[in-house]
CSV table of C-alpha atoms and ligand atoms in Angstrom, one decimal:
chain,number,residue,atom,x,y,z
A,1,UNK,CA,-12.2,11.4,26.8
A,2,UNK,CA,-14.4,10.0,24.3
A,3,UNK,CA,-13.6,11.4,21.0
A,4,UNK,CA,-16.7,12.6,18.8
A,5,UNK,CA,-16.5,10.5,15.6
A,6,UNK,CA,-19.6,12.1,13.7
A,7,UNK,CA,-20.0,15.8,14.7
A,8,UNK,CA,-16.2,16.9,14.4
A,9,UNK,CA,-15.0,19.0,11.2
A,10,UNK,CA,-11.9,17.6,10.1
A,11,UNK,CA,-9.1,19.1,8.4
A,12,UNK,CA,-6.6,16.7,7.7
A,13,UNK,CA,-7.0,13.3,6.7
A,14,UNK,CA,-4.3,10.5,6.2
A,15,UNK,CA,-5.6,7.0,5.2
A,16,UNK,CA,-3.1,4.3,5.2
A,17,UNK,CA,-4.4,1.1,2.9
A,18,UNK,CA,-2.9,-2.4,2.5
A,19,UNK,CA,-2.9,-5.3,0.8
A,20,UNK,CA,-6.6,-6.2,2.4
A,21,UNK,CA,-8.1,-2.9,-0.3
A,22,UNK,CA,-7.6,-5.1,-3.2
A,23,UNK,CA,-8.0,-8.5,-2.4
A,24,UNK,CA,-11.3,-7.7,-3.7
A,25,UNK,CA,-10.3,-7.2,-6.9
A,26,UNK,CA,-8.3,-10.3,-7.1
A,27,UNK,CA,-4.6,-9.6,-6.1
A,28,UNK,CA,-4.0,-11.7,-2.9
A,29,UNK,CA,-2.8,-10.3,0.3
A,30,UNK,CA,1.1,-10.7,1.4
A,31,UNK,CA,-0.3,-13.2,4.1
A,32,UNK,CA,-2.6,-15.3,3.6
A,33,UNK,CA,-3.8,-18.0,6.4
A,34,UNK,CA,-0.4,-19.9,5.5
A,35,UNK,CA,2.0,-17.3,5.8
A,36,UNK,CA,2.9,-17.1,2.1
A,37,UNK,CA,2.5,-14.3,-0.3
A,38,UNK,CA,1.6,-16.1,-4.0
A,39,UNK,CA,3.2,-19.4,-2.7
A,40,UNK,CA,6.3,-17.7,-1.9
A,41,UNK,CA,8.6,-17.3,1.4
A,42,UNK,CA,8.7,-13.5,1.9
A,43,UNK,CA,11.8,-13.2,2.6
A,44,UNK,CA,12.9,-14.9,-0.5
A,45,UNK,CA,11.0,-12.9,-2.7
A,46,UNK,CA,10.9,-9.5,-0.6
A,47,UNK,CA,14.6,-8.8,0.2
A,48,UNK,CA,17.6,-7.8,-1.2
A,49,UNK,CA,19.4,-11.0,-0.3
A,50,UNK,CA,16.6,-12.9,-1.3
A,51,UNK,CA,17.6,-11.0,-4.8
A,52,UNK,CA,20.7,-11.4,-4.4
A,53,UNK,CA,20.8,-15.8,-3.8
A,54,UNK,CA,18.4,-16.1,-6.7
A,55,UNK,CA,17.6,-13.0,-9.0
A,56,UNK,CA,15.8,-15.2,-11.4
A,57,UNK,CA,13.4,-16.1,-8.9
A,58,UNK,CA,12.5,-12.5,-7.6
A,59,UNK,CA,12.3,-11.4,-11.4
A,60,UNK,CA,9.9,-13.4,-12.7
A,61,UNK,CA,7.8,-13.5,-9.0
A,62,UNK,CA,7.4,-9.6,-10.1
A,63,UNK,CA,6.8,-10.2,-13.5
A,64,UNK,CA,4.4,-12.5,-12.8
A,65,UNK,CA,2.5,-9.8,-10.4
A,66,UNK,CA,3.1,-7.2,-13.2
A,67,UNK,CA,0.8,-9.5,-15.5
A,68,UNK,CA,-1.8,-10.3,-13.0
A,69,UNK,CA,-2.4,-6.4,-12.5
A,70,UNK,CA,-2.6,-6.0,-16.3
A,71,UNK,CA,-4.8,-8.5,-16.8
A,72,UNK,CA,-8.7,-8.0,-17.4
A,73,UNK,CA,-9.5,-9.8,-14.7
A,74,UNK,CA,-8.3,-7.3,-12.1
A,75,UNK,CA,-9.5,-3.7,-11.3
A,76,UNK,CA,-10.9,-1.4,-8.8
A,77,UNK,CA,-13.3,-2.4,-6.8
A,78,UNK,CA,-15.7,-0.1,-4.5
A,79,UNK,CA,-13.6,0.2,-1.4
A,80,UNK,CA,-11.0,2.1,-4.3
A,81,UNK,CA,-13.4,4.3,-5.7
A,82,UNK,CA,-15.0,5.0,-2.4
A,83,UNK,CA,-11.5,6.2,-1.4
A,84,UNK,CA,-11.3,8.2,-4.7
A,85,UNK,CA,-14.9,10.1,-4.1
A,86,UNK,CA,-13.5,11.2,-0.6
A,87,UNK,CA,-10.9,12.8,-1.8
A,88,UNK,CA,-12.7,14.5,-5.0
A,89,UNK,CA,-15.1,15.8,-2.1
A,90,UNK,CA,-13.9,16.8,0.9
A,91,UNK,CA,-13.0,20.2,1.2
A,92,UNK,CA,-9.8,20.0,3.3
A,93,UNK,CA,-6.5,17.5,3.2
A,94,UNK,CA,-6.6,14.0,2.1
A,95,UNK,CA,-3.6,12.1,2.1
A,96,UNK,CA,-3.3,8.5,0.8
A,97,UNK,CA,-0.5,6.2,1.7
A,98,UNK,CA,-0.7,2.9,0.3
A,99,UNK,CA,1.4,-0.1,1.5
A,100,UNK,CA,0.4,-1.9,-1.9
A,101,UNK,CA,2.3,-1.7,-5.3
A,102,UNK,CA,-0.8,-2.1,-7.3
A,103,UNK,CA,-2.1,1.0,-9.2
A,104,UNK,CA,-5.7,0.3,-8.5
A,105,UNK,CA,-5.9,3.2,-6.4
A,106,UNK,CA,-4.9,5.6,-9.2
A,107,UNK,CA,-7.5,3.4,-11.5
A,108,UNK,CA,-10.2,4.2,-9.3
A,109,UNK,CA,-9.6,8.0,-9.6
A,110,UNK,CA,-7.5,8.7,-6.7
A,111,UNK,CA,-4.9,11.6,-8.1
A,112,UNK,CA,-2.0,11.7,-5.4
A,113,UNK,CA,-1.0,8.8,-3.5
A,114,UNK,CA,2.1,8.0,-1.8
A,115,UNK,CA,3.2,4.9,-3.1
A,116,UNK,CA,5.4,4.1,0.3
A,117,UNK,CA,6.6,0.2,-0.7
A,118,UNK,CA,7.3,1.0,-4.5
A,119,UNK,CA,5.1,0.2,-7.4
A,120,UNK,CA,5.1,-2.6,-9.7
A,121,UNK,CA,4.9,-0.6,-13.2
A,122,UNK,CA,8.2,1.3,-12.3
A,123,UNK,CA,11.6,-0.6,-12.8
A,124,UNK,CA,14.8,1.2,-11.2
A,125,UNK,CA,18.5,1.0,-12.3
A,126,UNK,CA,20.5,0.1,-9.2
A,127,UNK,CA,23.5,2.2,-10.5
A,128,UNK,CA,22.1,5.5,-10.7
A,129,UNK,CA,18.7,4.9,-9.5
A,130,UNK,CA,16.4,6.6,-12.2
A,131,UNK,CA,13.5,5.3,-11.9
A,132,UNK,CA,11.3,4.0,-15.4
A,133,UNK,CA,7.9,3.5,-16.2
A,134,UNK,CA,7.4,-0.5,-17.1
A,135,UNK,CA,4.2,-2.7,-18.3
A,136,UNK,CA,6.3,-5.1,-19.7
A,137,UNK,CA,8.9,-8.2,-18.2
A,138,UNK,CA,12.5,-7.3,-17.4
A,139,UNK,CA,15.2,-9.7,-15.7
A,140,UNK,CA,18.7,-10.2,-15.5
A,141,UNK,CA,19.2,-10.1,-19.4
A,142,UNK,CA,17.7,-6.8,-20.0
A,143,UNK,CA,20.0,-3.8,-20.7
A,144,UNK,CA,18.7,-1.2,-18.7
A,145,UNK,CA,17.3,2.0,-20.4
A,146,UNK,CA,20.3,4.6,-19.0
A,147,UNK,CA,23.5,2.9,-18.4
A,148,UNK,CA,22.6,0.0,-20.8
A,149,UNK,CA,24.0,-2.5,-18.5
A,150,UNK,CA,21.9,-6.1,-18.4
A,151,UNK,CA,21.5,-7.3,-14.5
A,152,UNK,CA,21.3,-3.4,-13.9
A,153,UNK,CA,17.3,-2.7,-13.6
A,154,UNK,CA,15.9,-4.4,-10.6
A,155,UNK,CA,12.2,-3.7,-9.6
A,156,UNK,CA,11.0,-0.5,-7.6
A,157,UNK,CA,10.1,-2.3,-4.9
A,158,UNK,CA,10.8,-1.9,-1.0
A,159,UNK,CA,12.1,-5.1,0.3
A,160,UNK,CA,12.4,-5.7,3.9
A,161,UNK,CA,15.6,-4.0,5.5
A,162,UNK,CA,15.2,-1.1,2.9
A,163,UNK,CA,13.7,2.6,3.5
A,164,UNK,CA,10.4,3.2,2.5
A,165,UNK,CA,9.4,6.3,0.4
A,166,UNK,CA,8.2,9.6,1.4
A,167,UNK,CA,8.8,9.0,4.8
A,168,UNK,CA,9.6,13.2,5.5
A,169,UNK,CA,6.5,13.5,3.6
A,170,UNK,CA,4.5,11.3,5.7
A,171,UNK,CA,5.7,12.6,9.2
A,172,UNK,CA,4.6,15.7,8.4
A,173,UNK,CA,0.7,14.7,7.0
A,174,UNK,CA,0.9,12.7,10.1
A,175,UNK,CA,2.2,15.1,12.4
A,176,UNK,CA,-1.4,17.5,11.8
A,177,UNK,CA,-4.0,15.1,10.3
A,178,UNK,CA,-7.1,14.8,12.6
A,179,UNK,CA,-8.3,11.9,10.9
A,180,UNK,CA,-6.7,8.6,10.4
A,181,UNK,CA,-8.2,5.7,8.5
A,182,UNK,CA,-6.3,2.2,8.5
A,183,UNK,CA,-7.7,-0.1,5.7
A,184,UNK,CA,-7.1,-3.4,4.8
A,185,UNK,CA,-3.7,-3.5,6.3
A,186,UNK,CA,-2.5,-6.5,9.1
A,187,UNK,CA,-0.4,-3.9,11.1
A,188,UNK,CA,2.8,-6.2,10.8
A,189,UNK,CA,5.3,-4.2,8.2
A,190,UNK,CA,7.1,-1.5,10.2
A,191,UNK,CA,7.4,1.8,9.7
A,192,UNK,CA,3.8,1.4,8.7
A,193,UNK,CA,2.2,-0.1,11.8
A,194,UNK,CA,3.4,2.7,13.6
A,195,UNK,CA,1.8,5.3,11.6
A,196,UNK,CA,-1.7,5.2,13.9
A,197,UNK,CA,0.3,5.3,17.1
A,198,UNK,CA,1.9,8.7,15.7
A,199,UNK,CA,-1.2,10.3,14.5
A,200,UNK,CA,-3.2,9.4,17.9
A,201,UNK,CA,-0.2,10.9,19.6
A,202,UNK,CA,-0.9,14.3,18.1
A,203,UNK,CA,-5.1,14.0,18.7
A,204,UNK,CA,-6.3,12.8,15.7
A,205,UNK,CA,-9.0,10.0,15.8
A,206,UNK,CA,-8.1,7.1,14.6
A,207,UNK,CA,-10.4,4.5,12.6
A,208,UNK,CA,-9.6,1.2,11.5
A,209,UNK,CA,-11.4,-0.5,8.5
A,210,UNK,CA,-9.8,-4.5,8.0
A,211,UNK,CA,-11.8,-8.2,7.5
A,212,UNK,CA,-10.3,-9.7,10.4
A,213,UNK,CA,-9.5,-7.8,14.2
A,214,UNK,CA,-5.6,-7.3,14.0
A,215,UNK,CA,-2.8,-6.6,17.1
A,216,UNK,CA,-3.8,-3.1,16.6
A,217,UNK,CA,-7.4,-3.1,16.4
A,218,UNK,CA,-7.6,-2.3,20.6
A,219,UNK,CA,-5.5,0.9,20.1
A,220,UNK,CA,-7.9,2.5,17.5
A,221,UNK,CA,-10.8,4.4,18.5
A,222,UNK,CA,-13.2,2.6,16.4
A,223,UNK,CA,-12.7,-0.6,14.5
A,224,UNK,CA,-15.4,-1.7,11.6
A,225,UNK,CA,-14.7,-5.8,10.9
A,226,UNK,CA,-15.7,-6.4,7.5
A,227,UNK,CA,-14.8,-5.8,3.8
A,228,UNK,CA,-13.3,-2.9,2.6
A,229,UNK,CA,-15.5,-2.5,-0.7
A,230,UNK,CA,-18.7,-3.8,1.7
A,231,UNK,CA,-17.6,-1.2,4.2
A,232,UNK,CA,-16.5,1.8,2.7
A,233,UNK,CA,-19.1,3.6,0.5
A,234,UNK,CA,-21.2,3.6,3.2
A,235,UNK,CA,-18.9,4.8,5.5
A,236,UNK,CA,-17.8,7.8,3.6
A,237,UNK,CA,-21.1,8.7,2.3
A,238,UNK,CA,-22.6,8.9,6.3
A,239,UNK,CA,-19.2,10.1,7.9
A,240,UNK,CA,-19.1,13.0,5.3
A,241,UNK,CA,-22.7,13.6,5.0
B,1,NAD,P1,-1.2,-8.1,4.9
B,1,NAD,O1,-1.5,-9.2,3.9
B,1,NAD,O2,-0.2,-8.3,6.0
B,1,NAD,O3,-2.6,-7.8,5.6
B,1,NAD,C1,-3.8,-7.6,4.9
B,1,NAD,C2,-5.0,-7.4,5.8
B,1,NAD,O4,-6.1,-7.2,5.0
B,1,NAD,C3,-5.3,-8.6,6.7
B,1,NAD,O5,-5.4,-8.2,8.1
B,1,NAD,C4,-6.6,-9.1,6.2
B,1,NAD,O6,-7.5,-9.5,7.3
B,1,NAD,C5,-7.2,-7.9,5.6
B,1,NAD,N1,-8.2,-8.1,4.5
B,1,NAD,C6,-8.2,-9.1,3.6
B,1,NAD,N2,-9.2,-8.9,2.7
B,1,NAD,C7,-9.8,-7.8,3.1
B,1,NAD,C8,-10.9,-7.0,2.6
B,1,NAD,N3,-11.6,-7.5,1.5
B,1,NAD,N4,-11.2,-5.8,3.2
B,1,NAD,C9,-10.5,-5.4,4.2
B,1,NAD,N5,-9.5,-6.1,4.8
B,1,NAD,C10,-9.1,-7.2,4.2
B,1,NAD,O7,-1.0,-6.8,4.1
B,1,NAD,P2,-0.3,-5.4,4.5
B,1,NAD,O8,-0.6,-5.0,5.9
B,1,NAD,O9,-0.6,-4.4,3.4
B,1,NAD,O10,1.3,-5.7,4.4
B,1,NAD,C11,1.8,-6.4,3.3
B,1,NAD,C12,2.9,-5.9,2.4
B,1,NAD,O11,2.7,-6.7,1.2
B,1,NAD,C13,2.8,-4.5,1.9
B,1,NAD,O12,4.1,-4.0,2.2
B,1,NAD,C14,2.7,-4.6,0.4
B,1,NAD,O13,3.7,-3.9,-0.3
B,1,NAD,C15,2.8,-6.0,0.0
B,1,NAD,N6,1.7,-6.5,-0.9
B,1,NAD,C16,1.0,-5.7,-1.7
B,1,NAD,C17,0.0,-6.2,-2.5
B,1,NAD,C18,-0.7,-5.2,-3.5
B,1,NAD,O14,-0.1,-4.3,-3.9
B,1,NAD,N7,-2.0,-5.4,-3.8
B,1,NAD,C19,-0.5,-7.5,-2.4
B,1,NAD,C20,0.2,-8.3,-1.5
B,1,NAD,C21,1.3,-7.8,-0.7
């Protein structure tokens, strides 16, 4: 049955955004054409062995990161703040999951999203897990902020093998949304790439919004190829008009 993208009253929206959303505003995606994220193998940099064989490595990879998202050269561009109007406006749920560990989305204006992979301004002791609020550097030397133990802070970031966050939280949005927007996001990191499959399951339509067609783009209901800050304000302003 066709599904009726303009004329139906949604309720519940979940929009799940990735690396893609901000390589606009200058932070590169995990994969680009060579398979690298920022020069590096993923799974050295994005895995707790990876952390484990060389610490020093994966420290001042997210350091590094941590200073490129402070820098003046990087903010929100207009797929963020299109993403931030939608939820100001519409009149029902809007739930935003982000893959990304930026904090462009919260930059732009958007006031709850689920920060599923971990953030780059948080830091998180590995002995009792508080979490801390960071802008600056930390490594290996630094005595962390509760048990005062250096080597004991390690970034609050989801490597591969680990549980992402708000997983209970994001079955249920999924579990009723009628809406589901994919932006930006390759459809390779698991759980993640599954999160359209469960949402269609339960009815909702389903909407894809990425540069490039990915392995998911023939499951959606309706794929837009293009830039997210070219596509978006556009698309929310005639899909919500
Ligand atoms: P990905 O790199 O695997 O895929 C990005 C997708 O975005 C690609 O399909 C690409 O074609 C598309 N894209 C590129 N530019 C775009 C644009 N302007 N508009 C729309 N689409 C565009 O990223 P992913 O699926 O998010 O998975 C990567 C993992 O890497 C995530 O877990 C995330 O934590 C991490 N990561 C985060 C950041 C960030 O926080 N900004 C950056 C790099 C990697």
């Amino acid at each position: 049955m066709q599904k009726d993208i303009h004329h139906k009253k949604f309720t519940s929206i979940v929009i799940l955004t990735g690396a893609g959303i901000s390589a606009e505003s200058g932070i590169k995606t995990f994969r680009d054409e060579d398979g690298l994220w920022e020069n590096h193998r993923v799974e050295d940099i994005a895995s707790p062995e990876g952390f484990q064989r060389n610490p020093k490595m994966v420290y001042n990879f997210y350091n590094e990161r941590r200073k490129q998202l402070l820098s003046n050269e990087v903010k929100p561009n207009r797929g963020h703040m299109a993403l931030a109007q939608l939820e100001n406006d519409f009149k029902g749920q809007t739930t935003l999951i982000t893959q990304n560990v930026d904090d462009l989305h919260e930059r732009a204006g958007s006031k709850s999203v689920l920060h599923m992979h971990g953030e780059l301004l948080k830091m998180r002791c590995q002995f009792t897990n508080q979490v801390f609020l960071t802008k600056k550097s930390f490594d290996e030397k630094t005595a962390c902020l509760c048990c005062h133990k250096p080597g004991a802070l390690r970034p609050h970031i989801v490597w591969f093998g680990e549980v992402p966050f708000y997983m209970d939280d994001i079955q249920r949005v999924l579990e009723k949304c009628d809406l589901f927007l994919s932006i930006g996001t390759s459809g390779q990191v698991y759980p993640a790439a599954m999160f359209m499959q469960v949402a269609r399951q339960q009815g909702a339509l389903t909407i894809e919004i990425n540069k490039d067609p990915t392995a998911n783009s023939p499951l959606f209901d309706k794929t837009f190829h293009g830039k997210a800050g070219d596509i978006l304000p556009d698309f929310i302003s005639n899909f919500f008009a």
